[in-house]
Coordinates of C-alpha atoms and ligand atoms in Angstrom, one line a residue:
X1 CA -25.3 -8.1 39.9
X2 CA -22.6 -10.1 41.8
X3 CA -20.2 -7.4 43.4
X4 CA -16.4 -8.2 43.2
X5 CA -14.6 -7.2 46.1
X6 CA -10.6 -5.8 45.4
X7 CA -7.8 -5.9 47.5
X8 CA -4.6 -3.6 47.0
X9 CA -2.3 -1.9 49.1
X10 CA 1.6 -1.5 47.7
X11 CA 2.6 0.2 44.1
X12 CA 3.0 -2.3 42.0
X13 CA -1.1 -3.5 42.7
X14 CA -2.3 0.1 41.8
X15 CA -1.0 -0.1 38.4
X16 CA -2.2 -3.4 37.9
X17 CA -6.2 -3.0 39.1
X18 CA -5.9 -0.3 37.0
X19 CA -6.6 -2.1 33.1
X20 CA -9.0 -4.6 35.2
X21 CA -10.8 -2.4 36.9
X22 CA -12.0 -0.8 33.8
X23 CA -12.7 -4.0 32.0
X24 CA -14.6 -5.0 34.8
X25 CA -16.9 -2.1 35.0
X26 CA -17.0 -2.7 30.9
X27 CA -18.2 -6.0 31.8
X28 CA -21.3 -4.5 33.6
X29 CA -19.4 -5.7 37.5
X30 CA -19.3 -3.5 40.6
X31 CA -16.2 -3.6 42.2
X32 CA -15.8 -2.4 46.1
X33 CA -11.8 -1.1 46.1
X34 CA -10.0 -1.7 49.2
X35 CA -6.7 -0.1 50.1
X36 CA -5.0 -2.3 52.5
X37 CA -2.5 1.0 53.0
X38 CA 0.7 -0.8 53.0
X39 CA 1.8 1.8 50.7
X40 CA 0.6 5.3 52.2
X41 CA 3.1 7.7 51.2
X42 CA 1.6 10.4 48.2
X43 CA 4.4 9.2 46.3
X44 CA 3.8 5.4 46.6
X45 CA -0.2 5.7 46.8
X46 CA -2.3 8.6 46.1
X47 CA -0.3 9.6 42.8
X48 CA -1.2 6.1 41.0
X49 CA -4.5 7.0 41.8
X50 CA -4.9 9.9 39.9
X51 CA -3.2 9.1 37.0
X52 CA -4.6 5.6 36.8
X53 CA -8.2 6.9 37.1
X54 CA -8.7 4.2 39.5
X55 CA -11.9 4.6 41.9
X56 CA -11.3 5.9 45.0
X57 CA -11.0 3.1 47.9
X58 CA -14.3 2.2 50.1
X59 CA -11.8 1.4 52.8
X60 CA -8.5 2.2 53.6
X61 CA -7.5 0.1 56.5
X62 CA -4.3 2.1 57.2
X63 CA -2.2 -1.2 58.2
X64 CA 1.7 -0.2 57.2
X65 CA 5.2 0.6 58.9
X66 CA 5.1 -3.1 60.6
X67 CA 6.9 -6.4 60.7
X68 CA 5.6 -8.7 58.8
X69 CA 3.4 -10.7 61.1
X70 CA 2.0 -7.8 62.4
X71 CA 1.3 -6.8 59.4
X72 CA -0.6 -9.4 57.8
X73 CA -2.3 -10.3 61.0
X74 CA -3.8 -6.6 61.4
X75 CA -4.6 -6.8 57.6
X76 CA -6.7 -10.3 57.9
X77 CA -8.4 -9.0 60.5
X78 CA -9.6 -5.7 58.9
X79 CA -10.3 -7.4 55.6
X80 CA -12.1 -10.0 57.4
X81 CA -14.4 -7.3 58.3
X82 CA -14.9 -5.4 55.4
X83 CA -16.0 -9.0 53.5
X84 CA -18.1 -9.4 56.0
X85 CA -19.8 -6.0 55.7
X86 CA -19.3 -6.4 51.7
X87 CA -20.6 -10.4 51.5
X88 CA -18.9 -10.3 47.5
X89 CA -19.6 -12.6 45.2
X90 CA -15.3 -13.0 44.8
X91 CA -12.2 -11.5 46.1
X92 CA -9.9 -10.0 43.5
X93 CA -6.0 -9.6 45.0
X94 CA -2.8 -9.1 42.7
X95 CA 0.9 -10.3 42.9
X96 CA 2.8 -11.3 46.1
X97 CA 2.4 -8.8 48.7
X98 CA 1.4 -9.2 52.4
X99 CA -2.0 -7.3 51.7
X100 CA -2.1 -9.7 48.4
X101 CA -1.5 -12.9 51.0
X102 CA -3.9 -11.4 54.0
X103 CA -6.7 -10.8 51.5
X104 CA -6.8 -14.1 49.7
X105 CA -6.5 -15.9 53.1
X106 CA -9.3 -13.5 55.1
X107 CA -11.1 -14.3 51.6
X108 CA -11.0 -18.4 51.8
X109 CA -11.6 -18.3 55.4
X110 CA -15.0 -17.0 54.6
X111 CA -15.4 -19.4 51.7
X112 CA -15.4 -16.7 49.3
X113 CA -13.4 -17.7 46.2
X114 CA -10.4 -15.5 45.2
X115 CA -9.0 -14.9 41.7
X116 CA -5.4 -14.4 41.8
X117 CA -3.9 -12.3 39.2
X118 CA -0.4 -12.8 38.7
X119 CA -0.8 -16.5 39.5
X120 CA 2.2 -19.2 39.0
X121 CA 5.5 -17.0 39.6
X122 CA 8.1 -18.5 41.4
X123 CA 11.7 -17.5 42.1
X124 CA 12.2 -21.0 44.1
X125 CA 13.6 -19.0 46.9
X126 CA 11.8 -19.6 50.1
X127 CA 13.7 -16.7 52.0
X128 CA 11.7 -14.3 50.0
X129 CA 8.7 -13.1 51.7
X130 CA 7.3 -12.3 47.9
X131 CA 7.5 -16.1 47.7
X132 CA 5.8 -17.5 50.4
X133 CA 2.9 -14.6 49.6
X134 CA 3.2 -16.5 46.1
X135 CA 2.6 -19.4 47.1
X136 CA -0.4 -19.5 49.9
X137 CA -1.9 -17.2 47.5
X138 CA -2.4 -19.7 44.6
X139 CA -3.2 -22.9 46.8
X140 CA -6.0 -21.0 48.3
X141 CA -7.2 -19.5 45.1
X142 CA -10.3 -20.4 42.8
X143 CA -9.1 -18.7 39.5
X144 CA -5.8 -18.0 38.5
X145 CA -4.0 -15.7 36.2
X146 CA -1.1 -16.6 34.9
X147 CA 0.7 -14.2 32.9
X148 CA 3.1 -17.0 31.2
X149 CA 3.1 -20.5 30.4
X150 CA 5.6 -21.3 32.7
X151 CA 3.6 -20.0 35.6
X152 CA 0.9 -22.4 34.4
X153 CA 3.8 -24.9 34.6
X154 CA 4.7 -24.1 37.5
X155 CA 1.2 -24.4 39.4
X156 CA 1.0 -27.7 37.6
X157 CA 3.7 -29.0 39.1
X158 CA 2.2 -28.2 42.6
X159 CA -0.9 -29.8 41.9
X160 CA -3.0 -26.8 40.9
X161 CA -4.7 -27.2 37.6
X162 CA -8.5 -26.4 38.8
X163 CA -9.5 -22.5 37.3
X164 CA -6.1 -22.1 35.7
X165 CA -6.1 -19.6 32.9
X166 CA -3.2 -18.3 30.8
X167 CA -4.2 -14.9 30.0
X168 CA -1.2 -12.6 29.3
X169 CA 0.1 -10.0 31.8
X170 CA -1.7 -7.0 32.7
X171 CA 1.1 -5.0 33.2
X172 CA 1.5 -4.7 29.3
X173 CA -2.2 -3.5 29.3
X174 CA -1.2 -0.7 31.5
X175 CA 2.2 0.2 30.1
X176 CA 0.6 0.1 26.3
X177 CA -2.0 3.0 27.7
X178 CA 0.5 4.9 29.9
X179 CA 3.5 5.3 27.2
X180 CA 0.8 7.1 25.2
X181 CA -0.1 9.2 27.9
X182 CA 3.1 9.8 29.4
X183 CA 4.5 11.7 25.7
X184 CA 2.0 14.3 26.7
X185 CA 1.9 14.6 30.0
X186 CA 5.4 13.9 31.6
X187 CA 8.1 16.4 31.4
X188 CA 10.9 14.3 33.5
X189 CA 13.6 14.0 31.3
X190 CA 13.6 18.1 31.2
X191 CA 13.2 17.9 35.0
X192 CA 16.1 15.8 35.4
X193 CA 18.0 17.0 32.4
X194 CA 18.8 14.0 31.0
X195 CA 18.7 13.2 26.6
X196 CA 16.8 10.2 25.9
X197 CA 18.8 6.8 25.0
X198 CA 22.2 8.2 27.2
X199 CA 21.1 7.2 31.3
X200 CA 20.2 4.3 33.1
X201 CA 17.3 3.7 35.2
X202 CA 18.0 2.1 38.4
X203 CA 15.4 1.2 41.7
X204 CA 16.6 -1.8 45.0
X205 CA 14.0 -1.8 47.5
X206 CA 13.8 -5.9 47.8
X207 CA 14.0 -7.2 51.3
X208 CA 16.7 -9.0 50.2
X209 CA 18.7 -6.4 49.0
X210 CA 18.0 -4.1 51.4
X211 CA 17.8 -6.4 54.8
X212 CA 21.3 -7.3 55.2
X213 CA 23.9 -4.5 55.4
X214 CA 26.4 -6.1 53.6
X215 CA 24.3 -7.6 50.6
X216 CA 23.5 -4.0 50.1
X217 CA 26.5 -2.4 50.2
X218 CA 27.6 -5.0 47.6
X219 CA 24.2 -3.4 45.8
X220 CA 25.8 0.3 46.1
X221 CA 29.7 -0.8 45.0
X222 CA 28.1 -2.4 41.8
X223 CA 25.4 0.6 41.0
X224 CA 29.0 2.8 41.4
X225 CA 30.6 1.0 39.0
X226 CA 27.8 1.1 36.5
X227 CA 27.6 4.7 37.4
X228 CA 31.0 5.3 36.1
X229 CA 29.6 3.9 32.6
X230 CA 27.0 6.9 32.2
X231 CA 24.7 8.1 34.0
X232 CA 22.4 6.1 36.4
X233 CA 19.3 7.8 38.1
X234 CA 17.7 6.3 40.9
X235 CA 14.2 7.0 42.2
X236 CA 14.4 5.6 45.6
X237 CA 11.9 3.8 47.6
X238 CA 11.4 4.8 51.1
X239 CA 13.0 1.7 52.6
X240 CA 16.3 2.6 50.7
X241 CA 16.2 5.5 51.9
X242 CA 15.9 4.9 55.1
X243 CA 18.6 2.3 54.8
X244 CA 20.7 4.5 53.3
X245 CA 20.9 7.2 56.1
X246 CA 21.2 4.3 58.9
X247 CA 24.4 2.9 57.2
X248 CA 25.4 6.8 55.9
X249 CA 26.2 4.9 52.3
X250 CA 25.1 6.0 49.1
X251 CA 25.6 5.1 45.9
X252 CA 28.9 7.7 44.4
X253 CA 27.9 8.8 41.4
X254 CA 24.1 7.8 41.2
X255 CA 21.2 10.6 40.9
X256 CA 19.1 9.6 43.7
X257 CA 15.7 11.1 43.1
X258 CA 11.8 10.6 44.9
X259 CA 9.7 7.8 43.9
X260 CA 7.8 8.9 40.9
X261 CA 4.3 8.7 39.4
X262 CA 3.5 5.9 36.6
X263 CA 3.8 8.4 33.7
X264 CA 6.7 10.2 34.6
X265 CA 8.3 6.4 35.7
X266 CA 6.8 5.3 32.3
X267 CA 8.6 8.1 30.4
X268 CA 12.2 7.9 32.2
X269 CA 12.3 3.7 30.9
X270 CA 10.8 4.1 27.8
X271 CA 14.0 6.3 26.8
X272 CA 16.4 4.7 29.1
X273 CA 19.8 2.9 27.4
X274 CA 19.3 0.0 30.4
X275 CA 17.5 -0.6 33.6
X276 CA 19.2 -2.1 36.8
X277 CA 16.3 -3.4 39.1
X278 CA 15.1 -6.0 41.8
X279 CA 11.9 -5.3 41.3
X280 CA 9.7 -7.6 39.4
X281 CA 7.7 -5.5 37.7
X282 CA 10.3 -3.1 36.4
X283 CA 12.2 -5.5 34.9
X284 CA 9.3 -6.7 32.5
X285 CA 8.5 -3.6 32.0
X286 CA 12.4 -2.7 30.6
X287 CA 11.5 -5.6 28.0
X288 CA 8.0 -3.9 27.2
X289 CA 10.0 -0.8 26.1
X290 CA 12.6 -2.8 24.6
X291 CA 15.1 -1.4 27.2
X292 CA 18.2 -4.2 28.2
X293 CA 17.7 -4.9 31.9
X294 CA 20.4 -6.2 34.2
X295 CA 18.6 -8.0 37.8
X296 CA 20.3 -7.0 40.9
X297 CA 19.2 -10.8 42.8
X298 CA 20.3 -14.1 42.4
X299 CA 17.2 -15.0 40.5
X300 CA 14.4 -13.7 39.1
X301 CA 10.8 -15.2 38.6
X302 CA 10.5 -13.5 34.6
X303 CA 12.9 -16.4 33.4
X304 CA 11.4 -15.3 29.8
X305 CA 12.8 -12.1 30.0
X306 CA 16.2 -13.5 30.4
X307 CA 15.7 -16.5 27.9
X308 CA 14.6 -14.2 25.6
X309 CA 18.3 -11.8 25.8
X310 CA 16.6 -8.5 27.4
X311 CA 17.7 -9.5 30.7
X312 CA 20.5 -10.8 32.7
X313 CA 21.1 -12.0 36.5
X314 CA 24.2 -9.6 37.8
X315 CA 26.1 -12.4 38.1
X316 CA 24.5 -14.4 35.2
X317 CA 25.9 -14.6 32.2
X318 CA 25.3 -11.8 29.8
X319 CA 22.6 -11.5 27.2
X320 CA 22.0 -14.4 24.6
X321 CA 20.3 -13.2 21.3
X322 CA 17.5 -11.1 21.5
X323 CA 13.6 -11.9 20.3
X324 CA 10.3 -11.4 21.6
X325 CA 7.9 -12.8 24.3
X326 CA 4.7 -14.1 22.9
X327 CA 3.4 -15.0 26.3
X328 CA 2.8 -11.8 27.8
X329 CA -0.1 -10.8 24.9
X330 CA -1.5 -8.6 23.2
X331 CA -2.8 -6.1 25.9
X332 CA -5.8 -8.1 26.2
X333 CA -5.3 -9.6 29.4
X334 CA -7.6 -7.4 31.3
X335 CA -10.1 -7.8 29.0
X336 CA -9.6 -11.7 29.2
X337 CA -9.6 -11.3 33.1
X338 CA -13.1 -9.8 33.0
X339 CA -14.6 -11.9 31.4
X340 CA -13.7 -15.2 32.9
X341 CA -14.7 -13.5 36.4
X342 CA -18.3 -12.3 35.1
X343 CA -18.7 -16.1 33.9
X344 CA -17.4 -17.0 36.8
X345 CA -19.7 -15.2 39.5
X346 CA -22.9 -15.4 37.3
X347 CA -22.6 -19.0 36.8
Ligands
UD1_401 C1 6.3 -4.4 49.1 C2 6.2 -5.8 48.7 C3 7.0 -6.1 47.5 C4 6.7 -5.2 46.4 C5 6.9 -3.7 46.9 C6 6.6 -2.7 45.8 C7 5.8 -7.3 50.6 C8 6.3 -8.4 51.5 N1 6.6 -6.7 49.8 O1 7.7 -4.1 49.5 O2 6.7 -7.5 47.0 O3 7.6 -5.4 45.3 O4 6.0 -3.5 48.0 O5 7.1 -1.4 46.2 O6 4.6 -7.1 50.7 N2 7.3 2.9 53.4 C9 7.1 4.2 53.4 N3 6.2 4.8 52.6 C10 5.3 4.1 51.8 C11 5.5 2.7 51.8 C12 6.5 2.1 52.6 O7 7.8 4.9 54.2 O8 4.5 4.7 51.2 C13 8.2 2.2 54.2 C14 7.6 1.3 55.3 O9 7.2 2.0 56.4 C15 8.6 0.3 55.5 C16 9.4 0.2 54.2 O10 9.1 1.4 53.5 O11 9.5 0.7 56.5 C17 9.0 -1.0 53.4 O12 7.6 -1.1 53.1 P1 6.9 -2.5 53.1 O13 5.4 -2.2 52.9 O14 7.3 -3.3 54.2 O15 7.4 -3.2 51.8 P2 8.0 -2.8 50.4 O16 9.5 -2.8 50.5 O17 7.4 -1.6 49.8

């Protein structure tokens, strides 16, 4: 049987491999896991892991803590190796990381085709190293993803139409499976003592946010204000952290707590009054939950999210009428996923 070769390496990836990697072994497909180790902290690796029930990584390449040319640059060279060891049938990489760019380029130099899940998203803003991971990753990609149909719109308009599939977004797979879970097996909101529907959920860890001092103190004075609203908790990503020591600013008012596992995560928005985010994935996540969510950037690739008044851009203008967002499925996508790879590599 072809073997399918997967790249991961930060948070968000873990929790989307997790639906496709079981619908891919459904499918009757070995898939070789490799850990790129961007992320290598318990709390933003090993944790999603266990929960997720993903398999355990054949490789961990242990490439983190560096700029990002070094960075990628160690990463394609690793990867390059590991195909090479591996010879897959196709290489699997999610989103818009630097192990999600390294692995589809290490991939197409080796003429092995990459799916790309997550395919299309744009914010149209170049400074954004998200975005130029985006964007090398789709023009050098065999299948793609796309989780909306402006992602397929988007690709279009760049010329890529070959292997495009709209298939929904995985991320709704996982969160359907982990709110179920998480009722059982998460006791945060006792931890933290807070009573669901009364707190806000707030997480900045953006390299734009978080690169330039004064864009981020900007972040802090507005996550005070809303902290003098109700009450905001923050679990805080170890670049914020850091940030947040070097400067000696924090935001008044805000619990700041450690990064937290996918259920207890899951169970802290699923009961939140709002979320305030520059993360991508949380703020489609708020929507899955029907939680409002305010975006702490200047733009935000989920334009449905907004058109559909569960978001707004912090300096936007506020929420239009509310309805729901056909595009991201019915949890399927996984599934969907599957099986156009296992036509795809048995073809
Ligand atoms: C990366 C992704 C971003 C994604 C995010 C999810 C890129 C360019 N950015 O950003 O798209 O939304 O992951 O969280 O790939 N650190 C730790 N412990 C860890 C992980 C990171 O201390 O477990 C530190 C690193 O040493 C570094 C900083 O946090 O100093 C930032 O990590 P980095 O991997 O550069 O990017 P993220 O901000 O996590």
């Amino acid at each position: 049987m072809p073997r399918i070769l997967t790249i991961v390496g930060a948070r968000p990836q873990f929790i989307k491999a997790s639906p496709v990697s079981h619908a891919l072994a459904a499918a009757g497909l070995t898939e070789i896991l490799v850990h790129t180790g961007q992320h290598f902290d318990a709390l933003m690796s090993d944790v999603f892991f266990d929960e997720l029930a993903i398999p355990k990584p054949s490789y961990n390449l242990e490439v983190n803590s560096l700029g990002h040319g070094a960075m990628t640059g160690r990463m394609l060279e690793k990867l390059e190796a590991s195909m090479r060891i591996e010879k897959p049938a196709l290489v699997l990489v999610y989103g818009d990381t630097n192990s999600t760019m390294a692995g589809a380029l290490a991939a197409a130099k080796l003429n092995i085709p990459v799916a790309h899940v997550e395919a299309g998203l744009r914010s149209f803003n170049r400074r954004m190293p998200e975005e130029i991971n985006r964007i090398v990753t789709d023009h050098v990609s065999s299948l793609l993803f796309c989780p909306t149909r402006t992602a397929m719109a988007n690709l279009a308009t760049e010329g890529v139409t070959q292997g495009v599939h709209a298939v929904g977004d995985v991320m709704y797979d996982a969160t359907i499976a982990a709110v179920a879970r998480s009722e059982g097996r998460s006791s945060i909101l006792e931890t933290l003592g807070l009573t669901a529907g009364t707190y806000a959920v707030a997480t900045i860890h953006r390299a734009e946010n978080t690169d330039d001092p004064a864009r981020f103190v900007k972040v802090v004075s507005w996550l005070e204000a809303a902290a003098r609203d109700g009450v905001v908790v923050m679990p805080t990503h170890p670049r914020t952290r850091k940030l947040m020591a070097q400067l000696g600013v924090s935001p008044a008012g805000v619990q700041l707590v450690d990064p937290l596992g996918y259920l207890d995560m899951t169970r802290l928005v699923h009961h939140a009054r709002a979320v305030f985010t520059d993360s991508g994935g949380l703020q489609k996540e708020a929507y899955f939950h029907r939680v409002p969510c305010v975006t702490l950037r200047d733009e935000t690739e989920w334009v449905e999210t907004v058109e559909a008044g569960w978001n707004r851009l912090w300096e936007g203008p506020n929420c239009g009428p509310r309805h729901d967002i056909p595009d991201y499925g019915q949890g399927r996508a996984a599934h969907l996923i599957a099986d156009l790879i296992a036509t795809y590599v048995t073809k």
